[in-house]
Amino acid sequence: MLLGTSPGTAAAQGAAHTAQGAAHTTGPGSYRYWAFWEGEQSGGAWSYATKGPSVLRPEDGAVLGFRFALSEDSKDASKPRGDASFDAACARTEAQKDRKRIAISIDFGTAADASGGDTPPKARTACAQVAEDASAAEALADVAKPLRYNSDALLCAIDGYPDRGCGEQVSGSGKSGSDKGDGPSKDAPSGEDGADQGDGGLGPVTGIAAAVAAFAVLAFAAVRQTRRRR
């Protein structure tokens, strides 16, 4: 505890220091990570998911996308390439009672997105068939093992790619090779931080904001408890 402060004040100051540390951690640069997207059933359009894979429970006929790339945040995250559609992915998978079918697009990114000279596997689509209450993470696991997560539940690898690292920060700023092939990007790299995913798979900024909010709640609770004792 800080000298000369009540438990509530100390907690509040701790939350403030945590917020400052988080802001420092997200300084200039980008993150290398798996971004999570939701698509239209007919294909074509992608929207950055507002829930993580372990939280989102898609309905039968949903289209999900995962793209490995370098991004600063969700605003400049690279979308899965190609026009994935439910019919294209699941046409050969027969519907079953009490099961749902989910089309999944997996884009391993470009050479500019890769770390340490890695060669990204070829992008692919698959049709997951899972229980009606299954999460997006369970649907992904149905078609893309092995998956790798870190201790904060951040998705680090799909189909074993990459075989190391997890949401590491990359110095510099700008965007990756994006959707235009494997050549060098015009600006530079961008992605999702390991400190991020208690939320089940959103971006680094979201995770940091959640952590700061959690500390703020603890601080508020401590202040209320101290006042009650008085």
PDB file of C-alpha atoms in Angstrom:
ATOM      1  CA  MET A   1       0.000   0.000   0.000  1.00  0.00           C
ATOM      2  CA  LEU A   2       1.175   3.562  -0.664  1.00  0.00           C
ATOM      3  CA  LEU A   3       2.126   5.510   2.483  1.00  0.00           C
ATOM      4  CA  GLY A   4      -0.401   8.082   3.661  1.00  0.00           C
ATOM      5  CA  THR A   5      -3.300   6.773   1.596  1.00  0.00           C
ATOM      6  CA  SER A   6      -6.482   4.867   2.320  1.00  0.00           C
ATOM      7  CA  PRO A   7      -7.051   1.446   0.693  1.00  0.00           C
ATOM      8  CA  GLY A   8      -9.417   3.074  -1.796  1.00  0.00           C
ATOM      9  CA  THR A   9      -6.951   5.818  -2.719  1.00  0.00           C
ATOM     10  CA  ALA A  10      -4.133   3.305  -3.112  1.00  0.00           C
ATOM     11  CA  ALA A  11      -6.280   1.170  -5.402  1.00  0.00           C
ATOM     12  CA  ALA A  12      -7.239   4.214  -7.458  1.00  0.00           C
ATOM     13  CA  GLN A  13      -3.592   5.251  -7.809  1.00  0.00           C
ATOM     14  CA  GLY A  14      -2.689   1.688  -8.759  1.00  0.00           C
ATOM     15  CA  ALA A  15      -5.310   1.774 -11.488  1.00  0.00           C
ATOM     16  CA  ALA A  16      -3.880   5.055 -12.771  1.00  0.00           C
ATOM     17  CA  HIS A  17      -0.347   3.622 -12.888  1.00  0.00           C
ATOM     18  CA  THR A  18      -1.682   0.560 -14.705  1.00  0.00           C
ATOM     19  CA  ALA A  19      -3.390   2.782 -17.274  1.00  0.00           C
ATOM     20  CA  GLN A  20      -0.151   4.696 -17.846  1.00  0.00           C
ATOM     21  CA  GLY A  21       1.777   1.444 -18.259  1.00  0.00           C
ATOM     22  CA  ALA A  22      -0.762   0.148 -20.753  1.00  0.00           C
ATOM     23  CA  ALA A  23      -0.564   3.343 -22.772  1.00  0.00           C
ATOM     24  CA  HIS A  24       3.225   3.076 -22.823  1.00  0.00           C
ATOM     25  CA  THR A  25       3.023  -0.539 -23.989  1.00  0.00           C
ATOM     26  CA  THR A  26       0.967   0.443 -27.006  1.00  0.00           C
ATOM     27  CA  GLY A  27       3.361   3.137 -28.169  1.00  0.00           C
ATOM     28  CA  PRO A  28       4.276   3.591 -31.849  1.00  0.00           C
ATOM     29  CA  GLY A  29       4.214   0.348 -33.758  1.00  0.00           C
ATOM     30  CA  SER A  30       1.987  -2.511 -34.777  1.00  0.00           C
ATOM     31  CA  TYR A  31       1.113  -6.008 -33.639  1.00  0.00           C
ATOM     32  CA  ARG A  32       1.372  -9.339 -35.430  1.00  0.00           C
ATOM     33  CA  TYR A  33      -1.809 -11.298 -34.707  1.00  0.00           C
ATOM     34  CA  TRP A  34      -4.850 -13.239 -35.901  1.00  0.00           C
ATOM     35  CA  ALA A  35      -7.721 -10.817 -36.539  1.00  0.00           C
ATOM     36  CA  PHE A  36     -11.255 -12.192 -36.296  1.00  0.00           C
ATOM     37  CA  TRP A  37     -13.985 -11.251 -38.792  1.00  0.00           C
ATOM     38  CA  GLU A  38     -17.647 -11.930 -39.539  1.00  0.00           C
ATOM     39  CA  GLY A  39     -18.788 -12.207 -43.136  1.00  0.00           C
ATOM     40  CA  GLU A  40     -22.033 -12.173 -45.088  1.00  0.00           C
ATOM     41  CA  GLN A  41     -23.563 -15.518 -45.946  1.00  0.00           C
ATOM     42  CA  SER A  42     -23.349 -14.725 -49.658  1.00  0.00           C
ATOM     43  CA  GLY A  43     -19.687 -13.695 -49.332  1.00  0.00           C
ATOM     44  CA  GLY A  44     -17.918 -10.480 -50.241  1.00  0.00           C
ATOM     45  CA  ALA A  45     -18.133  -8.221 -47.184  1.00  0.00           C
ATOM     46  CA  TRP A  46     -16.237  -8.580 -43.894  1.00  0.00           C
ATOM     47  CA  SER A  47     -16.866  -6.802 -40.580  1.00  0.00           C
ATOM     48  CA  TYR A  48     -14.412  -6.812 -37.690  1.00  0.00           C
ATOM     49  CA  ALA A  49     -15.934  -9.025 -34.973  1.00  0.00           C
ATOM     50  CA  THR A  50     -17.163  -7.203 -31.883  1.00  0.00           C
ATOM     51  CA  LYS A  51     -16.837 -10.363 -29.763  1.00  0.00           C
ATOM     52  CA  GLY A  52     -13.952 -12.787 -29.445  1.00  0.00           C
ATOM     53  CA  PRO A  53     -14.106 -16.345 -30.883  1.00  0.00           C
ATOM     54  CA  SER A  54     -14.603 -17.917 -27.448  1.00  0.00           C
ATOM     55  CA  VAL A  55     -17.573 -15.618 -26.743  1.00  0.00           C
ATOM     56  CA  LEU A  56     -19.348 -15.396 -30.100  1.00  0.00           C
ATOM     57  CA  ARG A  57     -21.837 -18.194 -30.768  1.00  0.00           C
ATOM     58  CA  PRO A  58     -22.631 -17.998 -34.492  1.00  0.00           C
ATOM     59  CA  GLU A  59     -25.852 -19.297 -35.973  1.00  0.00           C
ATOM     60  CA  ASP A  60     -26.157 -21.984 -38.597  1.00  0.00           C
ATOM     61  CA  GLY A  61     -25.098 -20.549 -41.955  1.00  0.00           C
ATOM     62  CA  ALA A  62     -22.654 -18.015 -40.490  1.00  0.00           C
ATOM     63  CA  VAL A  63     -19.413 -17.067 -42.228  1.00  0.00           C
ATOM     64  CA  LEU A  64     -16.317 -16.387 -40.104  1.00  0.00           C
ATOM     65  CA  GLY A  65     -12.871 -15.216 -41.153  1.00  0.00           C
ATOM     66  CA  PHE A  66      -9.428 -15.290 -39.547  1.00  0.00           C
ATOM     67  CA  ARG A  67      -6.568 -13.239 -41.002  1.00  0.00           C
ATOM     68  CA  PHE A  68      -2.961 -13.235 -39.779  1.00  0.00           C
ATOM     69  CA  ALA A  69      -1.395  -9.847 -40.367  1.00  0.00           C
ATOM     70  CA  LEU A  70       0.286  -6.795 -38.905  1.00  0.00           C
ATOM     71  CA  SER A  71      -2.084  -4.072 -37.725  1.00  0.00           C
ATOM     72  CA  GLU A  72      -2.144  -1.216 -35.253  1.00  0.00           C
ATOM     73  CA  ASP A  73      -5.790  -1.827 -34.329  1.00  0.00           C
ATOM     74  CA  SER A  74      -9.118  -2.930 -35.775  1.00  0.00           C
ATOM     75  CA  LYS A  75      -9.369   0.202 -37.935  1.00  0.00           C
ATOM     76  CA  ASP A  76      -6.486  -0.845 -40.171  1.00  0.00           C
ATOM     77  CA  ALA A  77      -6.625  -4.641 -39.705  1.00  0.00           C
ATOM     78  CA  SER A  78      -6.283  -6.663 -42.893  1.00  0.00           C
ATOM     79  CA  LYS A  79      -9.379  -8.574 -43.979  1.00  0.00           C
ATOM     80  CA  PRO A  80      -9.380 -12.183 -45.212  1.00  0.00           C
ATOM     81  CA  ARG A  81      -8.722 -12.197 -48.942  1.00  0.00           C
ATOM     82  CA  GLY A  82     -11.210 -13.696 -51.380  1.00  0.00           C
ATOM     83  CA  ASP A  83     -15.000 -13.823 -51.352  1.00  0.00           C
ATOM     84  CA  ALA A  84     -15.820 -16.663 -48.980  1.00  0.00           C
ATOM     85  CA  SER A  85     -19.470 -17.696 -48.950  1.00  0.00           C
ATOM     86  CA  PHE A  86     -21.434 -20.257 -46.980  1.00  0.00           C
ATOM     87  CA  ASP A  87     -22.556 -22.143 -50.080  1.00  0.00           C
ATOM     88  CA  ALA A  88     -19.031 -22.411 -51.446  1.00  0.00           C
ATOM     89  CA  ALA A  89     -17.624 -23.726 -48.172  1.00  0.00           C
ATOM     90  CA  CYS A  90     -20.471 -25.964 -47.018  1.00  0.00           C
ATOM     91  CA  ALA A  91     -22.166 -27.204 -50.201  1.00  0.00           C
ATOM     92  CA  ARG A  92     -20.760 -30.706 -49.703  1.00  0.00           C
ATOM     93  CA  THR A  93     -21.512 -30.886 -45.975  1.00  0.00           C
ATOM     94  CA  GLU A  94     -24.986 -32.284 -45.333  1.00  0.00           C
ATOM     95  CA  ALA A  95     -27.119 -30.669 -42.644  1.00  0.00           C
ATOM     96  CA  GLN A  96     -27.614 -32.720 -39.485  1.00  0.00           C
ATOM     97  CA  LYS A  97     -30.170 -32.516 -36.700  1.00  0.00           C
ATOM     98  CA  ASP A  98     -29.007 -30.572 -33.629  1.00  0.00           C
ATOM     99  CA  ARG A  99     -25.851 -29.465 -35.451  1.00  0.00           C
ATOM    100  CA  LYS A 100     -24.947 -26.251 -37.229  1.00  0.00           C
ATOM    101  CA  ARG A 101     -22.678 -25.556 -40.174  1.00  0.00           C
ATOM    102  CA  ILE A 102     -20.255 -22.623 -40.123  1.00  0.00           C
ATOM    103  CA  ALA A 103     -18.173 -21.495 -43.106  1.00  0.00           C
ATOM    104  CA  ILE A 104     -14.661 -20.540 -42.053  1.00  0.00           C
ATOM    105  CA  SER A 105     -12.081 -18.628 -44.099  1.00  0.00           C
ATOM    106  CA  ILE A 106      -8.476 -18.888 -42.895  1.00  0.00           C
ATOM    107  CA  ASP A 107      -5.990 -16.440 -44.425  1.00  0.00           C
ATOM    108  CA  PHE A 108      -2.418 -16.922 -43.196  1.00  0.00           C
ATOM    109  CA  GLY A 109      -1.345 -13.534 -44.525  1.00  0.00           C
ATOM    110  CA  THR A 110       1.499 -12.463 -46.765  1.00  0.00           C
ATOM    111  CA  ALA A 111       5.277 -12.786 -46.613  1.00  0.00           C
ATOM    112  CA  ALA A 112       5.352  -9.181 -45.377  1.00  0.00           C
ATOM    113  CA  ASP A 113       3.176 -10.221 -42.423  1.00  0.00           C
ATOM    114  CA  ALA A 114       5.324 -13.233 -41.506  1.00  0.00           C
ATOM    115  CA  SER A 115       8.006 -13.281 -38.835  1.00  0.00           C
ATOM    116  CA  GLY A 116      11.582 -14.424 -39.219  1.00  0.00           C
ATOM    117  CA  GLY A 117      11.367 -15.556 -42.820  1.00  0.00           C
ATOM    118  CA  ASP A 118       8.335 -17.809 -42.286  1.00  0.00           C
ATOM    119  CA  THR A 119       6.385 -18.828 -45.373  1.00  0.00           C
ATOM    120  CA  PRO A 120       2.629 -18.458 -44.839  1.00  0.00           C
ATOM    121  CA  PRO A 121       0.519 -21.484 -45.835  1.00  0.00           C
ATOM    122  CA  LYS A 122      -2.006 -21.062 -48.612  1.00  0.00           C
ATOM    123  CA  ALA A 123      -5.327 -19.513 -47.576  1.00  0.00           C
ATOM    124  CA  ARG A 124      -8.209 -21.947 -47.368  1.00  0.00           C
ATOM    125  CA  THR A 125     -11.902 -22.266 -46.500  1.00  0.00           C
ATOM    126  CA  ALA A 126     -13.596 -25.046 -44.568  1.00  0.00           C
ATOM    127  CA  CYS A 127     -17.018 -26.016 -43.264  1.00  0.00           C
ATOM    128  CA  ALA A 128     -17.256 -26.699 -39.542  1.00  0.00           C
ATOM    129  CA  GLN A 129     -20.136 -28.812 -38.270  1.00  0.00           C
ATOM    130  CA  VAL A 130     -20.587 -28.404 -34.541  1.00  0.00           C
ATOM    131  CA  ALA A 131     -23.187 -28.485 -31.764  1.00  0.00           C
ATOM    132  CA  GLU A 132     -25.901 -25.832 -31.900  1.00  0.00           C
ATOM    133  CA  ASP A 133     -24.482 -23.963 -28.896  1.00  0.00           C
ATOM    134  CA  ALA A 134     -20.838 -24.119 -30.021  1.00  0.00           C
ATOM    135  CA  SER A 135     -18.694 -20.985 -30.016  1.00  0.00           C
ATOM    136  CA  ALA A 136     -16.714 -19.634 -32.953  1.00  0.00           C
ATOM    137  CA  ALA A 137     -13.556 -20.958 -31.280  1.00  0.00           C
ATOM    138  CA  GLU A 138     -15.043 -24.456 -31.174  1.00  0.00           C
ATOM    139  CA  ALA A 139     -16.025 -24.190 -34.825  1.00  0.00           C
ATOM    140  CA  LEU A 140     -12.474 -23.154 -35.713  1.00  0.00           C
ATOM    141  CA  ALA A 141     -11.037 -26.057 -33.711  1.00  0.00           C
ATOM    142  CA  ASP A 142     -13.258 -28.428 -35.697  1.00  0.00           C
ATOM    143  CA  VAL A 143     -11.456 -27.607 -38.952  1.00  0.00           C
ATOM    144  CA  ALA A 144      -8.064 -26.128 -38.081  1.00  0.00           C
ATOM    145  CA  LYS A 145      -6.132 -28.045 -35.447  1.00  0.00           C
ATOM    146  CA  PRO A 146      -3.728 -27.559 -33.850  1.00  0.00           C
ATOM    147  CA  LEU A 147      -4.656 -24.214 -32.322  1.00  0.00           C
ATOM    148  CA  ARG A 148      -2.368 -22.430 -29.885  1.00  0.00           C
ATOM    149  CA  TYR A 149      -3.448 -19.957 -27.197  1.00  0.00           C
ATOM    150  CA  ASN A 150      -1.475 -18.033 -24.596  1.00  0.00           C
ATOM    151  CA  SER A 151      -2.251 -17.745 -20.876  1.00  0.00           C
ATOM    152  CA  ASP A 152      -4.547 -14.761 -21.554  1.00  0.00           C
ATOM    153  CA  ALA A 153      -6.657 -16.809 -24.005  1.00  0.00           C
ATOM    154  CA  LEU A 154      -5.266 -14.934 -27.022  1.00  0.00           C
ATOM    155  CA  LEU A 155      -5.391 -17.016 -30.194  1.00  0.00           C
ATOM    156  CA  CYS A 156      -1.734 -17.340 -31.222  1.00  0.00           C
ATOM    157  CA  ALA A 157      -1.716 -19.968 -33.974  1.00  0.00           C
ATOM    158  CA  ILE A 158      -4.109 -21.698 -36.382  1.00  0.00           C
ATOM    159  CA  ASP A 159      -3.103 -24.972 -38.032  1.00  0.00           C
ATOM    160  CA  GLY A 160       0.103 -24.538 -36.048  1.00  0.00           C
ATOM    161  CA  TYR A 161       0.941 -21.236 -37.790  1.00  0.00           C
ATOM    162  CA  PRO A 162       2.936 -19.401 -36.674  1.00  0.00           C
ATOM    163  CA  ASP A 163       4.887 -21.927 -34.605  1.00  0.00           C
ATOM    164  CA  ARG A 164       6.141 -19.251 -32.189  1.00  0.00           C
ATOM    165  CA  GLY A 165       5.252 -15.819 -30.897  1.00  0.00           C
ATOM    166  CA  CYS A 166       1.906 -14.387 -29.926  1.00  0.00           C
ATOM    167  CA  GLY A 167       0.711 -10.868 -30.646  1.00  0.00           C
ATOM    168  CA  GLU A 168       4.193  -9.408 -30.482  1.00  0.00           C
ATOM    169  CA  GLN A 169       4.644  -5.699 -31.027  1.00  0.00           C
ATOM    170  CA  VAL A 170       6.627  -4.655 -34.095  1.00  0.00           C
ATOM    171  CA  SER A 171       8.406  -1.304 -34.188  1.00  0.00           C
ATOM    172  CA  GLY A 172       7.400   1.184 -36.855  1.00  0.00           C
ATOM    173  CA  SER A 173       3.948   1.969 -38.167  1.00  0.00           C
ATOM    174  CA  GLY A 174       1.827   1.525 -41.239  1.00  0.00           C
ATOM    175  CA  LYS A 175       0.048  -1.362 -42.911  1.00  0.00           C
ATOM    176  CA  SER A 176       1.086  -4.743 -44.141  1.00  0.00           C
ATOM    177  CA  GLY A 177       1.042  -6.160 -47.668  1.00  0.00           C
ATOM    178  CA  SER A 178      -2.720  -6.190 -47.112  1.00  0.00           C
ATOM    179  CA  ASP A 179      -4.811  -7.758 -49.856  1.00  0.00           C
ATOM    180  CA  LYS A 180      -2.462  -7.236 -52.795  1.00  0.00           C
ATOM    181  CA  GLY A 181      -0.323 -10.347 -52.631  1.00  0.00           C
ATOM    182  CA  ASP A 182       3.001 -11.246 -51.072  1.00  0.00           C
ATOM    183  CA  GLY A 183       5.119  -8.299 -52.167  1.00  0.00           C
ATOM    184  CA  PRO A 184       6.540  -5.679 -49.802  1.00  0.00           C
ATOM    185  CA  SER A 185       3.993  -3.302 -48.325  1.00  0.00           C
ATOM    186  CA  LYS A 186       3.933   0.343 -49.245  1.00  0.00           C
ATOM    187  CA  ASP A 187       4.248   1.468 -45.662  1.00  0.00           C
ATOM    188  CA  ALA A 188       5.186  -1.291 -43.209  1.00  0.00           C
ATOM    189  CA  PRO A 189       3.713  -3.992 -40.918  1.00  0.00           C
ATOM    190  CA  SER A 190       0.704  -4.036 -38.391  1.00  0.00           C
ATOM    191  CA  GLY A 191      -1.604  -6.858 -35.442  1.00  0.00           C
ATOM    192  CA  GLU A 192      -2.972  -8.174 -31.799  1.00  0.00           C
ATOM    193  CA  ASP A 193      -1.179  -8.246 -28.431  1.00  0.00           C
ATOM    194  CA  GLY A 194      -0.777 -11.117 -25.985  1.00  0.00           C
ATOM    195  CA  ALA A 195      -1.954  -8.882 -23.142  1.00  0.00           C
ATOM    196  CA  ASP A 196      -5.190  -8.509 -24.987  1.00  0.00           C
ATOM    197  CA  GLN A 197      -7.286 -11.587 -24.921  1.00  0.00           C
ATOM    198  CA  GLY A 198      -9.165 -12.108 -21.767  1.00  0.00           C
ATOM    199  CA  ASP A 199     -11.993 -10.998 -24.047  1.00  0.00           C
ATOM    200  CA  GLY A 200     -11.739 -14.089 -26.211  1.00  0.00           C
ATOM    201  CA  GLY A 201      -9.985 -12.618 -29.209  1.00  0.00           C
ATOM    202  CA  LEU A 202     -10.307  -8.924 -29.981  1.00  0.00           C
ATOM    203  CA  GLY A 203      -7.421  -6.524 -30.657  1.00  0.00           C
ATOM    204  CA  PRO A 204      -4.653  -5.244 -28.356  1.00  0.00           C
ATOM    205  CA  VAL A 205      -6.328  -1.892 -27.781  1.00  0.00           C
ATOM    206  CA  THR A 206      -9.554  -3.584 -26.691  1.00  0.00           C
ATOM    207  CA  GLY A 207      -7.704  -5.842 -24.264  1.00  0.00           C
ATOM    208  CA  ILE A 208      -5.794  -2.994 -22.672  1.00  0.00           C
ATOM    209  CA  ALA A 209      -8.946  -0.935 -22.280  1.00  0.00           C
ATOM    210  CA  ALA A 210     -10.634  -3.896 -20.593  1.00  0.00           C
ATOM    211  CA  ALA A 211      -7.734  -4.303 -18.169  1.00  0.00           C
ATOM    212  CA  VAL A 212      -7.789  -0.627 -17.214  1.00  0.00           C
ATOM    213  CA  ALA A 213     -11.559  -0.756 -16.751  1.00  0.00           C
ATOM    214  CA  ALA A 214     -11.204  -3.783 -14.474  1.00  0.00           C
ATOM    215  CA  PHE A 215      -8.710  -1.966 -12.269  1.00  0.00           C
ATOM    216  CA  ALA A 216     -10.991   1.059 -12.152  1.00  0.00           C
ATOM    217  CA  VAL A 217     -13.854  -1.140 -10.916  1.00  0.00           C
ATOM    218  CA  LEU A 218     -11.616  -2.576  -8.194  1.00  0.00           C
ATOM    219  CA  ALA A 219     -10.591   0.915  -7.134  1.00  0.00           C
ATOM    220  CA  PHE A 220     -14.202   2.065  -6.924  1.00  0.00           C
ATOM    221  CA  ALA A 221     -15.126  -0.992  -4.865  1.00  0.00           C
ATOM    222  CA  ALA A 222     -12.270  -0.346  -2.462  1.00  0.00           C
ATOM    223  CA  VAL A 223     -13.348   3.261  -1.958  1.00  0.00           C
ATOM    224  CA  ARG A 224     -16.924   2.197  -1.171  1.00  0.00           C
ATOM    225  CA  GLN A 225     -15.710  -0.400   1.314  1.00  0.00           C
ATOM    226  CA  THR A 226     -13.536   2.153   3.113  1.00  0.00           C
ATOM    227  CA  ARG A 227     -16.422   4.623   3.399  1.00  0.00           C
ATOM    228  CA  ARG A 228     -18.695   1.951   4.854  1.00  0.00           C
ATOM    229  CA  ARG A 229     -16.139   1.126   7.541  1.00  0.00           C
ATOM    230  CA  ARG A 230     -16.006   4.805   8.536  1.00  0.00           C
TER     231      ARG A 230
END
